[in-house]
GROMACS .gro file of N, CA and C in nm:
model
  429
    1MET      N    1   7.480   5.986  14.345
    1MET     CA    2   7.348   5.924  14.345
    1MET      C    3   7.243   6.031  14.373
    2ILE      N    4   7.132   6.020  14.306
    2ILE     CA    5   7.026   6.118  14.322
    2ILE      C    6   6.962   6.101  14.459
    3GLY      N    7   6.942   6.210  14.528
    3GLY     CA    8   6.873   6.207  14.656
    3GLY      C    9   6.962   6.189  14.776
    4ASP      N   10   7.093   6.205  14.762
    4ASP     CA   11   7.182   6.190  14.877
    4ASP      C   12   7.154   6.297  14.983
    5ASN      N   13   7.111   6.413  14.942
    5ASN     CA   14   7.084   6.522  15.035
    5ASN      C   15   6.936   6.535  15.068
    6ALA      N   16   6.859   6.432  15.043
    6ALA     CA   17   6.715   6.439  15.065
    6ALA      C   18   6.681   6.460  15.212
    7PHE      N   19   6.749   6.386  15.299
    7PHE     CA   20   6.721   6.401  15.442
    7PHE      C   21   6.757   6.541  15.490
    8LEU      N   22   6.871   6.591  15.444
    8LEU     CA   23   6.913   6.727  15.480
    8LEU      C   24   6.810   6.830  15.431
    9ALA      N   25   6.758   6.809  15.311
    9ALA     CA   26   6.656   6.900  15.258
    9ALA      C   27   6.531   6.899  15.343
   10VAL      N   28   6.488   6.781  15.386
   10VAL     CA   29   6.369   6.771  15.471
   10VAL      C   30   6.393   6.841  15.605
   11VAL      N   31   6.511   6.823  15.662
   11VAL     CA   32   6.544   6.885  15.790
   11VAL      C   33   6.546   7.037  15.778
   12VAL      N   34   6.611   7.088  15.675
   12VAL     CA   35   6.621   7.233  15.657
   12VAL      C   36   6.482   7.295  15.636
   13VAL      N   37   6.401   7.233  15.553
   13VAL     CA   38   6.267   7.286  15.529
   13VAL      C   39   6.181   7.274  15.655
   14GLY      N   40   6.197   7.166  15.729
   14GLY     CA   41   6.123   7.150  15.854
   14GLY      C   42   6.158   7.257  15.955
   15ILE      N   43   6.286   7.287  15.969
   15ILE     CA   44   6.329   7.393  16.061
   15ILE      C   45   6.277   7.527  16.013
   16TRP      N   46   6.289   7.553  15.884
   16TRP     CA   47   6.243   7.680  15.827
   16TRP      C   48   6.093   7.698  15.848
   17ARG      N   49   6.018   7.586  15.842
   17ARG     CA   50   5.872   7.592  15.854
   17ARG      C   51   5.827   7.606  15.999
   18LEU      N   52   5.902   7.548  16.094
   18LEU     CA   53   5.858   7.546  16.233
   18LEU      C   54   5.921   7.651  16.323
   19TRP      N   55   6.028   7.718  16.279
   19TRP     CA   56   6.095   7.811  16.370
   19TRP      C   57   6.007   7.930  16.408
   20PRO      N   58   5.918   7.982  16.323
   20PRO     CA   59   5.834   8.094  16.370
   20PRO      C   60   5.745   8.056  16.488
   21PHE      N   61   5.690   7.934  16.486
   21PHE     CA   62   5.609   7.889  16.598
   21PHE      C   63   5.693   7.879  16.725
   22ALA      N   64   5.812   7.821  16.713
   22ALA     CA   65   5.901   7.807  16.828
   22ALA      C   66   5.940   7.945  16.882
   23PHE      N   67   5.969   8.037  16.791
   23PHE     CA   68   6.007   8.172  16.832
   23PHE      C   69   5.893   8.240  16.908
   24LEU      N   70   5.771   8.228  16.859
   24LEU     CA   71   5.657   8.290  16.926
   24LEU      C   72   5.631   8.227  17.062
   25MET      N   73   5.646   8.096  17.072
   25MET     CA   74   5.627   8.029  17.202
   25MET      C   75   5.732   8.076  17.302
   26LEU      N   76   5.857   8.084  17.258
   26LEU     CA   77   5.963   8.128  17.349
   26LEU      C   78   5.946   8.275  17.388
   27MET      N   79   5.902   8.356  17.292
   27MET     CA   80   5.877   8.498  17.325
   27MET      C   81   5.764   8.511  17.426
   28ALA      N   82   5.659   8.432  17.412
   28ALA     CA   83   5.550   8.435  17.509
   28ALA      C   84   5.600   8.391  17.646
   29GLY      N   85   5.685   8.288  17.649
   29GLY     CA   86   5.741   8.244  17.776
   29GLY      C   87   5.830   8.350  17.838
   30LEU      N   88   5.910   8.418  17.756
   30LEU     CA   89   5.997   8.524  17.809
   30LEU      C   90   5.916   8.640  17.866
   31GLN      N   91   5.805   8.672  17.802
   31GLN     CA   92   5.723   8.783  17.851
   31GLN      C   93   5.651   8.748  17.980
   32SER      N   94   5.639   8.620  18.011
   32SER     CA   95   5.572   8.580  18.135
   32SER      C   96   5.666   8.584  18.256
   33ILE      N   97   5.795   8.603  18.235
   33ILE     CA   98   5.890   8.611  18.346
   33ILE      C   99   5.885   8.751  18.403
   34PRO      N  100   5.857   8.764  18.533
   34PRO     CA  101   5.847   8.898  18.592
   34PRO      C  102   5.984   8.967  18.600
   35ASN      N  103   5.983   9.098  18.579
   35ASN     CA  104   6.106   9.178  18.587
   35ASN      C  105   6.160   9.185  18.729
   36ASP      N  106   6.073   9.165  18.828
   36ASP     CA  107   6.118   9.174  18.968
   36ASP      C  108   6.228   9.072  18.998
   37VAL      N  109   6.220   8.957  18.935
   37VAL     CA  110   6.319   8.853  18.959
   37VAL      C  111   6.456   8.899  18.909
   38TYR      N  112   6.457   8.959  18.791
   38TYR     CA  113   6.583   9.009  18.736
   38TYR      C  114   6.638   9.124  18.820
   39GLU      N  115   6.551   9.212  18.865
   39GLU     CA  116   6.595   9.325  18.948
   39GLU      C  117   6.653   9.276  19.079
   40ALA      N  118   6.587   9.177  19.141
   40ALA     CA  119   6.638   9.124  19.267
   40ALA      C  120   6.773   9.056  19.247
   41SER      N  121   6.789   8.984  19.138
   41SER     CA  122   6.918   8.919  19.114
   41SER      C  123   7.026   9.021  19.082
   42ALA      N  124   6.990   9.131  19.014
   42ALA     CA  125   7.088   9.235  18.986
   42ALA      C  126   7.133   9.302  19.116
   43VAL      N  127   7.040   9.321  19.209
   43VAL     CA  128   7.077   9.378  19.339
   43VAL      C  129   7.171   9.284  19.414
   44ASP      N  130   7.150   9.154  19.396
   44ASP     CA  131   7.238   9.055  19.460
   44ASP      C  132   7.371   9.041  19.390
   45GLY      N  133   7.387   9.106  19.275
   45GLY     CA  134   7.515   9.106  19.206
   45GLY      C  135   7.525   9.008  19.091
   46ALA      N  136   7.415   8.955  19.044
   46ALA     CA  137   7.420   8.860  18.933
   46ALA      C  138   7.443   8.933  18.801
   47LYS      N  139   7.535   8.881  18.722
   47LYS     CA  140   7.563   8.935  18.589
   47LYS      C  141   7.461   8.879  18.489
   48PRO      N  142   7.454   8.936  18.368
   48PRO     CA  143   7.353   8.892  18.270
   48PRO      C  144   7.359   8.742  18.236
   49PHE      N  145   7.480   8.686  18.220
   49PHE     CA  146   7.487   8.544  18.188
   49PHE      C  147   7.432   8.460  18.303
   50ARG      N  148   7.466   8.497  18.423
   50ARG     CA  149   7.417   8.423  18.540
   50ARG      C  150   7.265   8.437  18.553
   51GLN      N  151   7.210   8.553  18.522
   51GLN     CA  152   7.064   8.571  18.522
   51GLN      C  153   7.000   8.480  18.417
   52TRP      N  154   7.062   8.475  18.299
   52TRP     CA  155   7.007   8.391  18.193
   52TRP      C  156   7.011   8.244  18.234
   53TRP      N  157   7.123   8.203  18.294
   53TRP     CA  158   7.142   8.062  18.328
   53TRP      C  159   7.055   8.019  18.446
   54HIS      N  160   7.040   8.104  18.547
   54HIS     CA  161   6.971   8.065  18.671
   54HIS      C  162   6.828   8.116  18.681
   55ILE      N  163   6.788   8.209  18.595
   55ILE     CA  164   6.651   8.261  18.602
   55ILE      C  165   6.575   8.230  18.474
   56THR      N  166   6.629   8.276  18.361
   56THR     CA  167   6.555   8.265  18.235
   56THR      C  168   6.534   8.120  18.195
   57LEU      N  169   6.640   8.041  18.188
   57LEU     CA  170   6.626   7.902  18.144
   57LEU      C  171   6.536   7.818  18.235
   58PRO      N  172   6.552   7.825  18.368
   58PRO     CA  173   6.461   7.747  18.452
   58PRO      C  174   6.315   7.792  18.441
   59MET      N  175   6.292   7.921  18.422
   59MET     CA  176   6.153   7.967  18.413
   59MET      C  177   6.093   7.939  18.275
   60LEU      N  178   6.177   7.914  18.175
   60LEU     CA  179   6.128   7.875  18.043
   60LEU      C  180   6.115   7.724  18.029
   61ARG      N  181   6.151   7.650  18.131
   61ARG     CA  182   6.150   7.504  18.123
   61ARG      C  183   6.013   7.447  18.086
   62PRO      N  184   5.901   7.491  18.146
   62PRO     CA  185   5.772   7.435  18.106
   62PRO      C  186   5.737   7.466  17.959
   63VAL      N  187   5.772   7.585  17.914
   63VAL     CA  188   5.747   7.620  17.774
   63VAL      C  189   5.832   7.533  17.682
   64ASN      N  190   5.957   7.513  17.718
   64ASN     CA  191   6.046   7.430  17.637
   64ASN      C  192   6.000   7.285  17.633
   65MET      N  193   5.948   7.234  17.746
   65MET     CA  194   5.899   7.097  17.748
   65MET      C  195   5.784   7.078  17.650
   66VAL      N  196   5.688   7.167  17.653
   66VAL     CA  197   5.574   7.157  17.563
   66VAL      C  198   5.619   7.180  17.419
   67LEU      N  199   5.706   7.276  17.398
   67LEU     CA  200   5.753   7.308  17.264
   67LEU      C  201   5.826   7.191  17.199
   68VAL      N  202   5.915   7.128  17.272
   68VAL     CA  203   5.989   7.014  17.218
   68VAL      C  204   5.893   6.899  17.185
   69LEU      N  205   5.797   6.872  17.274
   69LEU     CA  206   5.704   6.763  17.250
   69LEU      C  207   5.615   6.791  17.128
   70VAL      N  208   5.561   6.911  17.119
   70VAL     CA  209   5.473   6.944  17.007
   70VAL      C  210   5.550   6.942  16.875
   71MET      N  211   5.670   6.997  16.874
   71MET     CA  212   5.747   6.999  16.750
   71MET      C  213   5.791   6.858  16.711
   72PHE      N  214   5.822   6.772  16.806
   72PHE     CA  215   5.855   6.632  16.777
   72PHE      C  216   5.736   6.563  16.711
   73LEU      N  217   5.617   6.581  16.770
   73LEU     CA  218   5.499   6.516  16.715
   73LEU      C  219   5.465   6.570  16.576
   74TRP      N  220   5.472   6.700  16.558
   74TRP     CA  221   5.442   6.759  16.427
   74TRP      C  222   5.541   6.712  16.321
   75THR      N  223   5.669   6.710  16.358
   75THR     CA  224   5.772   6.671  16.262
   75THR      C  225   5.759   6.524  16.226
   76PHE      N  226   5.732   6.441  16.323
   76PHE     CA  227   5.724   6.298  16.297
   76PHE      C  228   5.603   6.264  16.210
   77ASN      N  229   5.494   6.339  16.225
   77ASN     CA  230   5.373   6.312  16.147
   77ASN      C  231   5.367   6.392  16.018
   78ASP      N  232   5.469   6.468  15.987
   78ASP     CA  233   5.464   6.555  15.870
   78ASP      C  234   5.466   6.473  15.741
   79PHE      N  235   5.369   6.499  15.658
   79PHE     CA  236   5.362   6.435  15.526
   79PHE      C  237   5.376   6.538  15.415
   80ASN      N  238   5.322   6.656  15.436
   80ASN     CA  239   5.316   6.758  15.331
   80ASN      C  240   5.454   6.802  15.284
   81THR      N  241   5.545   6.829  15.376
   81THR     CA  242   5.676   6.881  15.337
   81THR      C  243   5.753   6.786  15.247
   82PRO      N  244   5.771   6.659  15.286
   82PRO     CA  245   5.845   6.570  15.196
   82PRO      C  246   5.769   6.541  15.066
   83PHE      N  247   5.635   6.539  15.072
   83PHE     CA  248   5.559   6.512  14.951
   83PHE      C  249   5.573   6.625  14.851
   84VAL      N  250   5.574   6.749  14.901
   84VAL     CA  251   5.594   6.863  14.811
   84VAL      C  252   5.737   6.865  14.759
   85LEU      N  253   5.833   6.829  14.841
   85LEU     CA  254   5.973   6.829  14.798
   85LEU      C  255   6.002   6.721  14.694
   86PHE      N  256   5.951   6.601  14.716
   86PHE     CA  257   5.991   6.486  14.634
   86PHE      C  258   5.883   6.436  14.540
   87GLY      N  259   5.760   6.477  14.559
   87GLY     CA  260   5.653   6.423  14.477
   87GLY      C  261   5.617   6.283  14.523
   88GLY      N  262   5.565   6.204  14.433
   88GLY     CA  263   5.520   6.070  14.468
   88GLY      C  264   5.632   5.971  14.492
   89SER      N  265   5.749   5.993  14.434
   89SER     CA  266   5.860   5.898  14.451
   89SER      C  267   5.972   5.964  14.530
   90GLN      N  268   5.984   5.922  14.653
   90GLN     CA  269   6.087   5.978  14.740
   90GLN      C  270   6.217   5.901  14.724
   91PRO      N  271   6.330   5.969  14.739
   91PRO     CA  272   6.459   5.898  14.735
   91PRO      C  273   6.478   5.816  14.863
   92PRO      N  274   6.568   5.721  14.862
   92PRO     CA  275   6.588   5.637  14.981
   92PRO      C  276   6.623   5.717  15.106
   93ALA      N  277   6.696   5.825  15.092
   93ALA     CA  278   6.732   5.905  15.210
   93ALA      C  279   6.612   5.980  15.266
   94GLY      N  280   6.508   5.997  15.186
   94GLY     CA  281   6.388   6.067  15.232
   94GLY      C  282   6.272   5.973  15.256
   95ASP      N  283   6.300   5.845  15.275
   95ASP     CA  284   6.196   5.744  15.295
   95ASP      C  285   6.139   5.757  15.436
   96LEU      N  286   6.013   5.795  15.447
   96LEU     CA  287   5.950   5.820  15.576
   96LEU      C  288   5.829   5.730  15.593
   97ILE      N  289   5.789   5.708  15.718
   97ILE     CA  290   5.673   5.623  15.746
   97ILE      C  291   5.546   5.683  15.687
   98SER      N  292   5.538   5.815  15.681
   98SER     CA  293   5.418   5.877  15.626
   98SER      C  294   5.400   5.843  15.478
   99PHE      N  295   5.510   5.829  15.405
   99PHE     CA  296   5.501   5.787  15.264
   99PHE      C  297   5.450   5.643  15.253
  100HIS      N  298   5.496   5.557  15.343
  100HIS     CA  299   5.450   5.419  15.339
  100HIS      C  300   5.301   5.410  15.369
  101ILE      N  301   5.254   5.489  15.463
  101ILE     CA  302   5.112   5.491  15.495
  101ILE      C  303   5.033   5.543  15.375
  102TYR      N  304   5.081   5.649  15.313
  102TYR     CA  305   5.015   5.705  15.195
  102TYR      C  306   5.014   5.604  15.080
  103ASN      N  307   5.128   5.542  15.053
  103ASN     CA  308   5.135   5.444  14.944
  103ASN      C  309   5.042   5.326  14.969
  104ALA      N  310   5.041   5.276  15.092
  104ALA     CA  311   4.957   5.160  15.122
  104ALA      C  312   4.808   5.196  15.115
  105SER      N  313   4.773   5.313  15.161
  105SER     CA  314   4.632   5.348  15.168
  105SER      C  315   4.576   5.399  15.037
  106PHE      N  316   4.648   5.484  14.967
  106PHE     CA  317   4.588   5.555  14.855
  106PHE      C  318   4.644   5.518  14.717
  107LEU      N  319   4.757   5.453  14.712
  107LEU     CA  320   4.810   5.412  14.583
  107LEU      C  321   4.781   5.266  14.553
  108THR      N  322   4.796   5.180  14.654
  108THR     CA  323   4.768   5.038  14.634
  108THR      C  324   4.631   4.998  14.688
  109TRP      N  325   4.558   5.091  14.745
  109TRP     CA  326   4.423   5.069  14.800
  109TRP      C  327   4.420   4.960  14.906
  110ASN      N  328   4.529   4.947  14.979
  110ASN     CA  329   4.535   4.850  15.088
  110ASN      C  330   4.512   4.926  15.219
  111PHE      N  331   4.386   4.957  15.245
  111PHE     CA  332   4.353   5.039  15.360
  111PHE      C  333   4.384   4.971  15.493
  112GLY      N  334   4.377   4.840  15.497
  112GLY     CA  335   4.408   4.768  15.621
  112GLY      C  336   4.554   4.787  15.659
  113SER      N  337   4.642   4.775  15.562
  113SER     CA  338   4.785   4.793  15.589
  113SER      C  339   4.815   4.938  15.629
  114GLY      N  340   4.753   5.033  15.559
  114GLY     CA  341   4.771   5.174  15.593
  114GLY      C  342   4.720   5.205  15.733
  115ALA      N  343   4.605   5.148  15.768
  115ALA     CA  344   4.549   5.170  15.902
  115ALA      C  345   4.637   5.107  16.009
  116ALA      N  346   4.689   4.988  15.981
  116ALA     CA  347   4.777   4.922  16.078
  116ALA      C  348   4.904   5.003  16.101
  117MET      N  349   4.963   5.054  15.992
  117MET     CA  350   5.083   5.137  16.007
  117MET      C  351   5.051   5.265  16.083
  118SER      N  352   4.934   5.323  16.060
  118SER     CA  353   4.896   5.444  16.131
  118SER      C  354   4.878   5.418  16.280
  119VAL      N  355   4.818   5.305  16.314
  119VAL     CA  356   4.800   5.270  16.456
  119VAL      C  357   4.934   5.245  16.522
  120LEU      N  358   5.024   5.176  16.451
  120LEU     CA  359   5.157   5.153  16.507
  120LEU      C  360   5.233   5.284  16.526
  121LEU      N  361   5.218   5.376  16.432
  121LEU     CA  362   5.280   5.508  16.447
  121LEU      C  363   5.222   5.581  16.568
  122LEU      N  364   5.090   5.573  16.584
  122LEU     CA  365   5.025   5.635  16.700
  122LEU      C  366   5.077   5.576  16.830
  123LEU      N  367   5.087   5.443  16.836
  123LEU     CA  368   5.137   5.378  16.957
  123LEU      C  369   5.282   5.417  16.986
  124PHE      N  370   5.364   5.422  16.881
  124PHE     CA  371   5.503   5.464  16.901
  124PHE      C  372   5.510   5.606  16.955
  125LEU      N  373   5.431   5.697  16.898
  125LEU     CA  374   5.434   5.836  16.944
  125LEU      C  375   5.378   5.849  17.085
  126LEU      N  376   5.278   5.768  17.120
  126LEU     CA  377   5.228   5.770  17.258
  126LEU      C  378   5.334   5.723  17.356
  127VAL      N  379   5.403   5.616  17.322
  127VAL     CA  380   5.508   5.563  17.411
  127VAL      C  381   5.623   5.664  17.421
  128ALA      N  382   5.666   5.718  17.307
  128ALA     CA  383   5.776   5.816  17.309
  128ALA      C  384   5.736   5.940  17.389
  129SER      N  385   5.613   5.988  17.372
  129SER     CA  386   5.567   6.106  17.448
  129SER      C  387   5.559   6.075  17.596
  130GLY      N  388   5.509   5.957  17.631
  130GLY     CA  389   5.500   5.918  17.771
  130GLY      C  390   5.637   5.910  17.837
  131ILE      N  391   5.733   5.849  17.767
  131ILE     CA  392   5.869   5.840  17.822
  131ILE      C  393   5.929   5.979  17.838
  132TYR      N  394   5.909   6.065  17.738
  132TYR     CA  395   5.962   6.201  17.746
  132TYR      C  396   5.902   6.275  17.866
  133LEU      N  397   5.771   6.266  17.884
  133LEU     CA  398   5.707   6.335  17.996
  133LEU      C  399   5.750   6.277  18.130
  134LEU      N  400   5.765   6.145  18.138
  134LEU     CA  401   5.813   6.084  18.262
  134LEU      C  402   5.955   6.131  18.296
  135LEU      N  403   6.042   6.132  18.195
  135LEU     CA  404   6.180   6.177  18.219
  135LEU      C  405   6.184   6.323  18.260
  136MET      N  406   6.105   6.406  18.196
  136MET     CA  407   6.105   6.549  18.229
  136MET      C  408   6.045   6.574  18.367
  137ASN      N  409   5.941   6.501  18.405
  137ASN     CA  410   5.882   6.518  18.538
  137ASN      C  411   5.973   6.462  18.646
  138ARG      N  412   6.043   6.352  18.616
  138ARG     CA  413   6.137   6.297  18.713
  138ARG      C  414   6.252   6.394  18.736
  139ARG      N  415   6.302   6.456  18.630
  139ARG     CA  416   6.410   6.553  18.641
  139ARG      C  417   6.364   6.674  18.722
  140LYS      N  418   6.237   6.715  18.703
  140LYS     CA  419   6.184   6.829  18.776
  140LYS      C  420   6.171   6.797  18.925
  141ASP      N  421   6.129   6.673  18.956
  141ASP     CA  422   6.114   6.633  19.096
  141ASP      C  423   6.248   6.625  19.166
  142ASN      N  424   6.353   6.585  19.095
  142ASN     CA  425   6.486   6.576  19.154
  142ASN      C  426   6.550   6.711  19.175
  143ALA      N  427   6.508   6.811  19.101
  143ALA     CA  428   6.570   6.944  19.110
  143ALA      C  429   6.528   7.018  19.234
   0.00000   0.00000   0.00000
């Protein structure tokens, strides 16, 4: 059947498109970690894996929290990538809410339906972001 790999194609292109931003964010976070912490842990006898596990990852946690949230929001709202890949008619495996909003608003001229779907998408993303931030802050408070 045509379009069986449509979802995989969207995922691969999405990763290919967003990894430079993620790489730059993580590099900025790594550069903000002071070398003194690594030197002190080396004096205490910590090996590189233990330094990575107990120093690098915890100190990159705020960067990772923001990065995951921003990339989730960007990916969920992405319209350009699937539209360029599939054109106006997407296969069932590549059926996304952004296509439904586009079809309702600009192809059938039903702006009310498109606006309603957009508001529902906004509310879903607000709730998902709020839950994510609550879970991440609760985990931080317990640590």
